[in-house]
mmCIF file of N, CA and C and ligand atoms in Angstrom:
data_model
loop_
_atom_site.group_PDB
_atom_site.id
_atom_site.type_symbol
_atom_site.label_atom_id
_atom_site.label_comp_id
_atom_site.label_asym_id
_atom_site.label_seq_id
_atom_site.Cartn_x
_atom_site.Cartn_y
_atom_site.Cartn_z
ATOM 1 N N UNK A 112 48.589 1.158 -33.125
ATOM 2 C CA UNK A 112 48.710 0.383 -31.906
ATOM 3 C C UNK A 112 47.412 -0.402 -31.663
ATOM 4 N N UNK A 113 47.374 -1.425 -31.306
ATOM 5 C CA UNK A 113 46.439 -2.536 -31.105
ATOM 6 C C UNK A 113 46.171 -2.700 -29.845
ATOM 7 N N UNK A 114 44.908 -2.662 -29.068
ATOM 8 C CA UNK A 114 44.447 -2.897 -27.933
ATOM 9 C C UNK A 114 43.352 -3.403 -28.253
ATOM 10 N N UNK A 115 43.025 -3.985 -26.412
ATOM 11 C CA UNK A 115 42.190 -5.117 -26.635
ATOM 12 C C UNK A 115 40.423 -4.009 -25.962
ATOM 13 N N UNK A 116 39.167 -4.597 -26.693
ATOM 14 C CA UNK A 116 38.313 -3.546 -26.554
ATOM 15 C C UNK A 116 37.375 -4.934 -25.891
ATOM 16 N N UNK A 117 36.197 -4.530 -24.879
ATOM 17 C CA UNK A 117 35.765 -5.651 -23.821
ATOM 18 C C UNK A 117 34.075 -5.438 -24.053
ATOM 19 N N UNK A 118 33.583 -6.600 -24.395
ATOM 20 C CA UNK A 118 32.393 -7.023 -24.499
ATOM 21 C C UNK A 118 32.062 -7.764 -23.762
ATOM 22 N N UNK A 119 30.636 -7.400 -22.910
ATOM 23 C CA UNK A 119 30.123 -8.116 -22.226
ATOM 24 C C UNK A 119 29.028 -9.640 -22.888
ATOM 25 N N UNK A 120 29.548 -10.822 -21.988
ATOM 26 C CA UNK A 120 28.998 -12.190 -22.469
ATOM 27 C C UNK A 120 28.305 -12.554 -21.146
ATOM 28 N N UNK A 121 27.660 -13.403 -21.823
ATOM 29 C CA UNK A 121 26.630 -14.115 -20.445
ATOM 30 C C UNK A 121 27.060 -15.847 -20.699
ATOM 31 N N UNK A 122 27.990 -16.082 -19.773
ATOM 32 C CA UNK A 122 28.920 -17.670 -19.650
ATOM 33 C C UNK A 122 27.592 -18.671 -19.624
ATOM 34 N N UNK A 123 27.712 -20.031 -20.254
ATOM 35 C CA UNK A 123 26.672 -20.907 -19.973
ATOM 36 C C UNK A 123 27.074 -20.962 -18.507
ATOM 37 N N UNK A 124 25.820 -21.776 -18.113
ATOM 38 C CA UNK A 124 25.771 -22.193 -16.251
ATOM 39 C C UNK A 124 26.624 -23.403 -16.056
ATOM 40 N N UNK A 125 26.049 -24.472 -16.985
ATOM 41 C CA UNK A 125 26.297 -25.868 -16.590
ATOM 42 C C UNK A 125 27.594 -26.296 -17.296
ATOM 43 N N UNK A 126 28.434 -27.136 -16.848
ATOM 44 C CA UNK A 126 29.407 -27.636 -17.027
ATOM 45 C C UNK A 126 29.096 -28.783 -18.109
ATOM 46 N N UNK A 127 30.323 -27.682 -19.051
ATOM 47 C CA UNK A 127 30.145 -28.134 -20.928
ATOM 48 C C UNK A 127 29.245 -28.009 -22.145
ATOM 49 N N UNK A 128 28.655 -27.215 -21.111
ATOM 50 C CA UNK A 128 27.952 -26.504 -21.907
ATOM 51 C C UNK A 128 28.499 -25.288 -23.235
ATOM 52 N N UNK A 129 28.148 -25.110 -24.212
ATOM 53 C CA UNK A 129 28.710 -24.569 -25.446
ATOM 54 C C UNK A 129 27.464 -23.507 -26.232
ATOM 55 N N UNK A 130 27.771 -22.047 -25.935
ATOM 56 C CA UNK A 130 26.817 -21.239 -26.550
ATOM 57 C C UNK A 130 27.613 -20.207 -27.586
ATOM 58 N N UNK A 131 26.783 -20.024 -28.681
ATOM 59 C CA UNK A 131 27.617 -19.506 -29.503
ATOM 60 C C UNK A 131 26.731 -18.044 -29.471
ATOM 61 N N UNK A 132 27.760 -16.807 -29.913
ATOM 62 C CA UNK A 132 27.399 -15.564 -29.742
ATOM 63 C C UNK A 132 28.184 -15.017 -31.259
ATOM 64 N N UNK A 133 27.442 -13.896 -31.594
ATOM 65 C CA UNK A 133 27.778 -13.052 -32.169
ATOM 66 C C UNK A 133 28.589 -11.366 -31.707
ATOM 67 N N UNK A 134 29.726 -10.977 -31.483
ATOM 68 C CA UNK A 134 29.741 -9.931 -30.982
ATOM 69 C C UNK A 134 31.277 -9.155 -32.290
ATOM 70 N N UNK A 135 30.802 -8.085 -32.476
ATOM 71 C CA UNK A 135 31.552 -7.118 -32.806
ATOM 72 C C UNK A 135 32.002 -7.788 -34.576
ATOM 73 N N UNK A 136 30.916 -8.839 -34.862
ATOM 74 C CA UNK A 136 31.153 -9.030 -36.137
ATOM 75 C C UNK A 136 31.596 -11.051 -36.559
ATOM 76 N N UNK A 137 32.075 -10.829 -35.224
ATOM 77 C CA UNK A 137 33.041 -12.178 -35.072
ATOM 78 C C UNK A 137 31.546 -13.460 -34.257
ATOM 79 N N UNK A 138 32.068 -14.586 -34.895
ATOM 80 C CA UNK A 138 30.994 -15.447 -33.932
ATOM 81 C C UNK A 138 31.821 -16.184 -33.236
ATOM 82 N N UNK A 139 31.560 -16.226 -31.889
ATOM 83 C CA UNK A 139 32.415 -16.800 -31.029
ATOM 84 C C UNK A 139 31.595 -18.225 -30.287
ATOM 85 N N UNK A 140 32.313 -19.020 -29.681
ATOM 86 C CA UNK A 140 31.555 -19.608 -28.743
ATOM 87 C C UNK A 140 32.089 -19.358 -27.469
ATOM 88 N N UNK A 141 31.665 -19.882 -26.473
ATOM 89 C CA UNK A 141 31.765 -19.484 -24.836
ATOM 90 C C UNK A 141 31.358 -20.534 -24.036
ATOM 91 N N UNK A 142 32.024 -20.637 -23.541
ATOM 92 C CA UNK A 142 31.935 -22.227 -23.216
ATOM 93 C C UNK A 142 31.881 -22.441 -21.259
ATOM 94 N N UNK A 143 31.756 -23.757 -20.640
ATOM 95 C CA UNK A 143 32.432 -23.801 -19.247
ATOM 96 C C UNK A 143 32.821 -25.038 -19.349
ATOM 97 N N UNK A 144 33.689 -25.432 -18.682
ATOM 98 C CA UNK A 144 34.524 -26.647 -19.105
ATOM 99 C C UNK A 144 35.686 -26.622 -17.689
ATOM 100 N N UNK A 145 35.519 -27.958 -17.246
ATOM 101 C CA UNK A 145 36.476 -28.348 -16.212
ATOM 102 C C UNK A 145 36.657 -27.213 -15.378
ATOM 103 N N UNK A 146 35.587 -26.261 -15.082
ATOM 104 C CA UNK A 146 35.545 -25.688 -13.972
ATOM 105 C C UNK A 146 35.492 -24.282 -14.444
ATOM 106 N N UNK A 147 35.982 -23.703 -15.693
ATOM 107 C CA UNK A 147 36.563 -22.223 -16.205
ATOM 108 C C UNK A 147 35.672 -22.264 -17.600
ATOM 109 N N UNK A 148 36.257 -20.894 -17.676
ATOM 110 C CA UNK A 148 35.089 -20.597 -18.482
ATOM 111 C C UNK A 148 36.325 -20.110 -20.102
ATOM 112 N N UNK A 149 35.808 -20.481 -21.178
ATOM 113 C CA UNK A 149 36.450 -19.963 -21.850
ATOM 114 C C UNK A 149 35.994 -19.682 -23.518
ATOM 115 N N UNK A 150 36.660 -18.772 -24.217
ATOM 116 C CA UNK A 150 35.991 -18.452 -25.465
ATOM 117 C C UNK A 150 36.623 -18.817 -26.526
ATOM 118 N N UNK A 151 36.229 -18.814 -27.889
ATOM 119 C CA UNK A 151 36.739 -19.423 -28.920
ATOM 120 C C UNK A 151 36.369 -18.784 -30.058
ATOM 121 N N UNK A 152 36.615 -19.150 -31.167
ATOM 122 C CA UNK A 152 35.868 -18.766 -32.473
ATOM 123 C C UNK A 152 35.666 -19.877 -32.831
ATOM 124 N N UNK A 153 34.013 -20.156 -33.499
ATOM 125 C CA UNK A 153 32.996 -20.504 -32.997
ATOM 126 C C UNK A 153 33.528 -21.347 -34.862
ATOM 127 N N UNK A 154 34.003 -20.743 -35.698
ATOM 128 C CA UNK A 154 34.698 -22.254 -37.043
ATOM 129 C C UNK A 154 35.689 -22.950 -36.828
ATOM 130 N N UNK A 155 35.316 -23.819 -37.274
ATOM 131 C CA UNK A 155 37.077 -24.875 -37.097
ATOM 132 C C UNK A 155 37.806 -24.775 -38.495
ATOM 133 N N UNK A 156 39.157 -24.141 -38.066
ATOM 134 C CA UNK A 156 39.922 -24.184 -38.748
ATOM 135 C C UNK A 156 39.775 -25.051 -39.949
ATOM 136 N N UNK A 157 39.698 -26.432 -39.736
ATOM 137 C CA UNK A 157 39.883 -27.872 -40.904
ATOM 138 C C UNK A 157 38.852 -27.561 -42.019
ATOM 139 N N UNK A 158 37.570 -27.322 -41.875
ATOM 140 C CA UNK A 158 36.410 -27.620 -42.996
ATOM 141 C C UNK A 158 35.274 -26.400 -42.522
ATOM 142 N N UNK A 159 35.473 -25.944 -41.225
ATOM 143 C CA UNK A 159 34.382 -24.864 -41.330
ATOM 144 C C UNK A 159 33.430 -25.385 -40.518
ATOM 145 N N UNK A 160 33.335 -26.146 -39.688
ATOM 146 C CA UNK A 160 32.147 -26.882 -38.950
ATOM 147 C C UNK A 160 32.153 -25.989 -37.875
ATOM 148 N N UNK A 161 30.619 -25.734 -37.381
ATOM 149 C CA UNK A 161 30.151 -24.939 -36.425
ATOM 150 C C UNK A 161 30.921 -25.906 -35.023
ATOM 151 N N UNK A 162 31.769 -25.051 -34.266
ATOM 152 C CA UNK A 162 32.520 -25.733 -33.427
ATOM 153 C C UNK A 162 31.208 -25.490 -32.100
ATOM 154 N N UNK A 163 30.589 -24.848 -31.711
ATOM 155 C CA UNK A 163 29.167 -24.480 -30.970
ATOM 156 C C UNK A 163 28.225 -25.792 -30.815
ATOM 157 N N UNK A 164 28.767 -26.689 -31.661
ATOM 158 C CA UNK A 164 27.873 -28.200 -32.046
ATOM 159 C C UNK A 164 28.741 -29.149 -31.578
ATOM 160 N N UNK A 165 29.921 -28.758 -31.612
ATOM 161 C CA UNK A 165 31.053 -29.950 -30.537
ATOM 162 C C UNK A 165 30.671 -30.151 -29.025
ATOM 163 N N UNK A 166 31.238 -30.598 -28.829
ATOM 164 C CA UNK A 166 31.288 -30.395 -27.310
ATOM 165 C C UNK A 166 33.254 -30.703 -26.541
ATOM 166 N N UNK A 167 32.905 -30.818 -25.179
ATOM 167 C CA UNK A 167 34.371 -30.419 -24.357
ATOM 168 C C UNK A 167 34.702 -32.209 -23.921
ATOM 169 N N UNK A 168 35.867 -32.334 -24.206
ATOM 170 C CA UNK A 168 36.425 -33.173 -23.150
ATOM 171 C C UNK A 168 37.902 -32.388 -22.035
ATOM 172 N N UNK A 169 37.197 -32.318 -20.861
ATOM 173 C CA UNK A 169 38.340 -31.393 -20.167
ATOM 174 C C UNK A 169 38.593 -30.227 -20.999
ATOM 175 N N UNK A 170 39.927 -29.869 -20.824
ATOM 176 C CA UNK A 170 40.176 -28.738 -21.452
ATOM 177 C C UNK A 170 40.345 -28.576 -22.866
ATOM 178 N N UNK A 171 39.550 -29.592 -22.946
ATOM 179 C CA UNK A 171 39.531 -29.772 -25.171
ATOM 180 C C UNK A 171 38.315 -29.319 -25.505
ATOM 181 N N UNK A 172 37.936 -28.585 -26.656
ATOM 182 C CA UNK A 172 36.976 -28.474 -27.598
ATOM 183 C C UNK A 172 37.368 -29.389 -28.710
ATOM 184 N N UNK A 173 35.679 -30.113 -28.843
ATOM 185 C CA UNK A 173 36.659 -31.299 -29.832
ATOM 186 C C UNK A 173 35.666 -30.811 -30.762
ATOM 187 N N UNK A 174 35.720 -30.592 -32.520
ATOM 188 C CA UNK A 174 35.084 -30.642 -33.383
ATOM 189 C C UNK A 174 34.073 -31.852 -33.842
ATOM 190 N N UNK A 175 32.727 -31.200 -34.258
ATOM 191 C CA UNK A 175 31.772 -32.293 -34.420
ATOM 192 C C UNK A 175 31.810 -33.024 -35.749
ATOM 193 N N UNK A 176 32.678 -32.825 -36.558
ATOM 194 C CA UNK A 176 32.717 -33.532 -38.240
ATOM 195 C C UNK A 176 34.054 -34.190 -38.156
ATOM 196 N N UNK A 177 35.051 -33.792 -37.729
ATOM 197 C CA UNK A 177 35.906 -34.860 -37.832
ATOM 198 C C UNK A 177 36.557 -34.805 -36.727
ATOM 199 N N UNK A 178 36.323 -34.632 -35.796
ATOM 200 C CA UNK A 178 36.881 -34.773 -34.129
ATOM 201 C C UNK A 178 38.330 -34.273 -33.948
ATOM 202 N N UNK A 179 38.379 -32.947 -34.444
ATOM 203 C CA UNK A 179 39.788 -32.456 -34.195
ATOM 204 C C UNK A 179 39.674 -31.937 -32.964
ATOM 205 N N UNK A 180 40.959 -31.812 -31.882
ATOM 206 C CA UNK A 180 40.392 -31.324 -31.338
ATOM 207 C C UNK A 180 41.537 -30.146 -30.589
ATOM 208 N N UNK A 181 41.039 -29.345 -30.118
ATOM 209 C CA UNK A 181 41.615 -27.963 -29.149
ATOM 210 C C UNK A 181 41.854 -27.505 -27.962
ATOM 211 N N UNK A 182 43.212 -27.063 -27.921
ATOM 212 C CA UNK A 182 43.229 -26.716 -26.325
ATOM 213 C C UNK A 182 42.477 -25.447 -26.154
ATOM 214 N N UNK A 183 41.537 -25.552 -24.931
ATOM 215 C CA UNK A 183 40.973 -24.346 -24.794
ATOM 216 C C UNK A 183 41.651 -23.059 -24.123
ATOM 217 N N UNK A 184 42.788 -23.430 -23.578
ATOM 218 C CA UNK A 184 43.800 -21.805 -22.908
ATOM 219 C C UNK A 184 44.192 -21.307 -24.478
ATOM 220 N N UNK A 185 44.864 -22.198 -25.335
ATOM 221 C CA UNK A 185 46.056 -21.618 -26.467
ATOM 222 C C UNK A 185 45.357 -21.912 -27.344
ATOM 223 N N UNK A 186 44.283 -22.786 -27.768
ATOM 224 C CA UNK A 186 43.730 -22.535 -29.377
ATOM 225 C C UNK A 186 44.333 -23.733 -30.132
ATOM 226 N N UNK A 187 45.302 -24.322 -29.869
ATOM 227 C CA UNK A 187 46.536 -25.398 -30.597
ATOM 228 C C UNK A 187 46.302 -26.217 -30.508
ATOM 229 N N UNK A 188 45.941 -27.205 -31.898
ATOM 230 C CA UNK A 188 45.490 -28.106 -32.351
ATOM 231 C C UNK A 188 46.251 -29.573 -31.749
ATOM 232 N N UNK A 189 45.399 -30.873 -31.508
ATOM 233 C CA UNK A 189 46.352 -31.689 -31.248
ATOM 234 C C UNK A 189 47.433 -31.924 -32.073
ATOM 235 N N UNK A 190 48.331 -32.883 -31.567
ATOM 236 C CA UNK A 190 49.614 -32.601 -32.257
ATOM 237 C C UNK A 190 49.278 -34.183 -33.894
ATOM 238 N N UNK A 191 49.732 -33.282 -34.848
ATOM 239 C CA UNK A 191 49.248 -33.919 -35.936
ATOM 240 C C UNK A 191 48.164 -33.324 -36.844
ATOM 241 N N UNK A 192 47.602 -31.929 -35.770
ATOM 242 C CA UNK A 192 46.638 -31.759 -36.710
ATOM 243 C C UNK A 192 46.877 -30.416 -37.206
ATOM 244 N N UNK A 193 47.647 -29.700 -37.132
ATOM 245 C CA UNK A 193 48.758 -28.138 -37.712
ATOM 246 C C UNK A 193 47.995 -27.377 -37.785
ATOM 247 N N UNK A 194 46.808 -27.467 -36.902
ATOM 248 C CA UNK A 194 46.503 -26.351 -36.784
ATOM 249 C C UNK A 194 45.796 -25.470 -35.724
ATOM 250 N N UNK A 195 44.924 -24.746 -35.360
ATOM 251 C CA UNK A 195 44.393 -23.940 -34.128
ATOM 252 C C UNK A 195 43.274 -23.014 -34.828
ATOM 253 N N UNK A 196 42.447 -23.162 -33.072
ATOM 254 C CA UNK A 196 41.384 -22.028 -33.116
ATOM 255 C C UNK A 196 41.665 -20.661 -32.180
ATOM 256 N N UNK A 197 41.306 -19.964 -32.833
ATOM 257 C CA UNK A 197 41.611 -18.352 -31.611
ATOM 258 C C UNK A 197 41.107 -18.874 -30.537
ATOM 259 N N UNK A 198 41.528 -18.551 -29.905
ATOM 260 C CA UNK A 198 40.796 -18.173 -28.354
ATOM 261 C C UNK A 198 41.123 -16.153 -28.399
ATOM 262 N N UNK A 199 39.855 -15.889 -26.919
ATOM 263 C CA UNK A 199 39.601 -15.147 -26.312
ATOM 264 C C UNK A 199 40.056 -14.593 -25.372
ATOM 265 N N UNK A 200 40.023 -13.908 -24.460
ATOM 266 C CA UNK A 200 40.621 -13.670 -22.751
ATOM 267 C C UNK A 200 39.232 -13.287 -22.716
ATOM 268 N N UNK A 201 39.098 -13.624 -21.261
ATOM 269 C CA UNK A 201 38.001 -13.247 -20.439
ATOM 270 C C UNK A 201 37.927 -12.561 -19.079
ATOM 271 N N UNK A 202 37.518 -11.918 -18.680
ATOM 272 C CA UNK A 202 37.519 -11.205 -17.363
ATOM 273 C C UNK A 202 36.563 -10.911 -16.599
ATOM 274 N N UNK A 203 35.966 -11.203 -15.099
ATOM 275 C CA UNK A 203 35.040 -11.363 -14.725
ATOM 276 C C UNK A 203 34.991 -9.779 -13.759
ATOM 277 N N UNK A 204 34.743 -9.236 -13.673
ATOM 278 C CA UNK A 204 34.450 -7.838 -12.874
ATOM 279 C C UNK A 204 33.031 -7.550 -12.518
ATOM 280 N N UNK A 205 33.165 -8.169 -11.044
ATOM 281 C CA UNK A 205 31.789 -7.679 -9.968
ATOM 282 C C UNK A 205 30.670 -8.542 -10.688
ATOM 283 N N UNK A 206 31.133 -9.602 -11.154
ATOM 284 C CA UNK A 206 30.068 -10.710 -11.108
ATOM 285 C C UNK A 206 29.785 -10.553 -13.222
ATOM 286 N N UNK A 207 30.074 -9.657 -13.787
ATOM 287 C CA UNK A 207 29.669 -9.525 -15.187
ATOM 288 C C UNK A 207 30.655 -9.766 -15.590
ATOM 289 N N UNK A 208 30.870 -11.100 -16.905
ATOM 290 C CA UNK A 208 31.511 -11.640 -17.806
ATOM 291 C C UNK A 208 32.194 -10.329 -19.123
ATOM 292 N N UNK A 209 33.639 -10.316 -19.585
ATOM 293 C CA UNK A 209 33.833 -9.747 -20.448
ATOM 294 C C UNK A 209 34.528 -10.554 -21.447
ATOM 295 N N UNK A 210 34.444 -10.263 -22.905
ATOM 296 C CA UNK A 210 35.401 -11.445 -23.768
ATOM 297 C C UNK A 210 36.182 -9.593 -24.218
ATOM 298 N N UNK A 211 37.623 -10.255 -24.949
ATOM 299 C CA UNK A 211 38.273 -8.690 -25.271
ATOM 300 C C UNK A 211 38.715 -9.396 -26.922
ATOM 301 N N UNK A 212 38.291 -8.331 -27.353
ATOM 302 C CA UNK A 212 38.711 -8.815 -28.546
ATOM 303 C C UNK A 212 39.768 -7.307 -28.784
ATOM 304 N N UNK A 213 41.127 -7.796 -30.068
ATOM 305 C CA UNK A 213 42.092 -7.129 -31.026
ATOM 306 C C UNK A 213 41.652 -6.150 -31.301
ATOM 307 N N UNK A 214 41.349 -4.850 -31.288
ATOM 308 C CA UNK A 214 41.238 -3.839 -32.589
ATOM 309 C C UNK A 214 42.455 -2.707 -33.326
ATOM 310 N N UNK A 215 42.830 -3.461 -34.168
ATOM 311 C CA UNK A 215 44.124 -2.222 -34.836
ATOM 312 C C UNK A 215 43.160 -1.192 -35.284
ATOM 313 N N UNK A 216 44.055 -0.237 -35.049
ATOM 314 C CA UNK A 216 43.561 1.218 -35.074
ATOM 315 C C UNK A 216 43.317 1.699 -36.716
ATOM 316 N N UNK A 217 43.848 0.327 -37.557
ATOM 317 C CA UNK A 217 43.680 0.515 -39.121
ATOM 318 C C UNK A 217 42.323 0.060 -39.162
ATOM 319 N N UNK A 218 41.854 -1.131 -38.575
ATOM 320 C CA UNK A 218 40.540 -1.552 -38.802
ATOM 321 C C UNK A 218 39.647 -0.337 -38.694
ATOM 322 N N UNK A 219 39.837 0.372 -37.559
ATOM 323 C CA UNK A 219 39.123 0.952 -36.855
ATOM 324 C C UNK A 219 38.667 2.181 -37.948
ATOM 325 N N UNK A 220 39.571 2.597 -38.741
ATOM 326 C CA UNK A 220 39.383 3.794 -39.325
ATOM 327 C C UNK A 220 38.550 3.520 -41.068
ATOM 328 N N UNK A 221 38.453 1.982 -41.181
ATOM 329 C CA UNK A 221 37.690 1.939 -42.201
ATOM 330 C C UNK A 221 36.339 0.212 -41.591
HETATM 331 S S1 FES B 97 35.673 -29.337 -39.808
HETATM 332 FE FE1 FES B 97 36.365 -29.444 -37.766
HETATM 333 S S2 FES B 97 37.640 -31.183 -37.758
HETATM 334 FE FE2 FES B 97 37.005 -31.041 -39.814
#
């Protein structure tokens, strides 16, 4: 069974701003954008470009090498480009940021 396990992040301040983190193995970025805050994995699908070096239009993360770009709720690539980045969930409790990441209980045991 797969549940989600919660790491604490520290959100950039300023709006569009893009910081990339390392947590639990995975490099993510973390972003604020059009008001919310949201997380990602931090390669782009297409070629591997540090998506942490893009920046946001609205609710897009757009890639810095060939300007693909992402919805930041669902991860899903514009249409034409077949493909997507993970996203995160996030949860804010008493003022401290959490990102939750997957762990199957197979990972877990090796
Ligand atoms: S590497 Fe991101 S769009 Fe090509």
């Amino acid at each position: 069974m797969d549940r989600l396990e919660w790491h604490v992040v520290i959100p950039p301040e300023k709006e569009g701003e893009i910081i990339k983190v390392r947590i639990a193995g995975k490099a993510i970025c973390i972003l604020r954008s059009d008001g919310q805050v949201y997380a990602t994995a931090a390669r782009c699908p297409h070629a591997g470009a540090d998506l942490s070096t893009g920046w946001c239009e609205g609710r897009k993360l757009v890639c810095p090498y060939h300007r693909h770009r992402f919805d930041l709720s669902t991860g899903k690539g514009d249409a034409g480009q077949n493909n997507f980045v993970p996203v995160y969930p996030l949860k804010a409790v008493e003022g401290v940021w959490y990102v939750g990441f997957t762990t199957s209980w197979w990972r877990k045991l090796f």
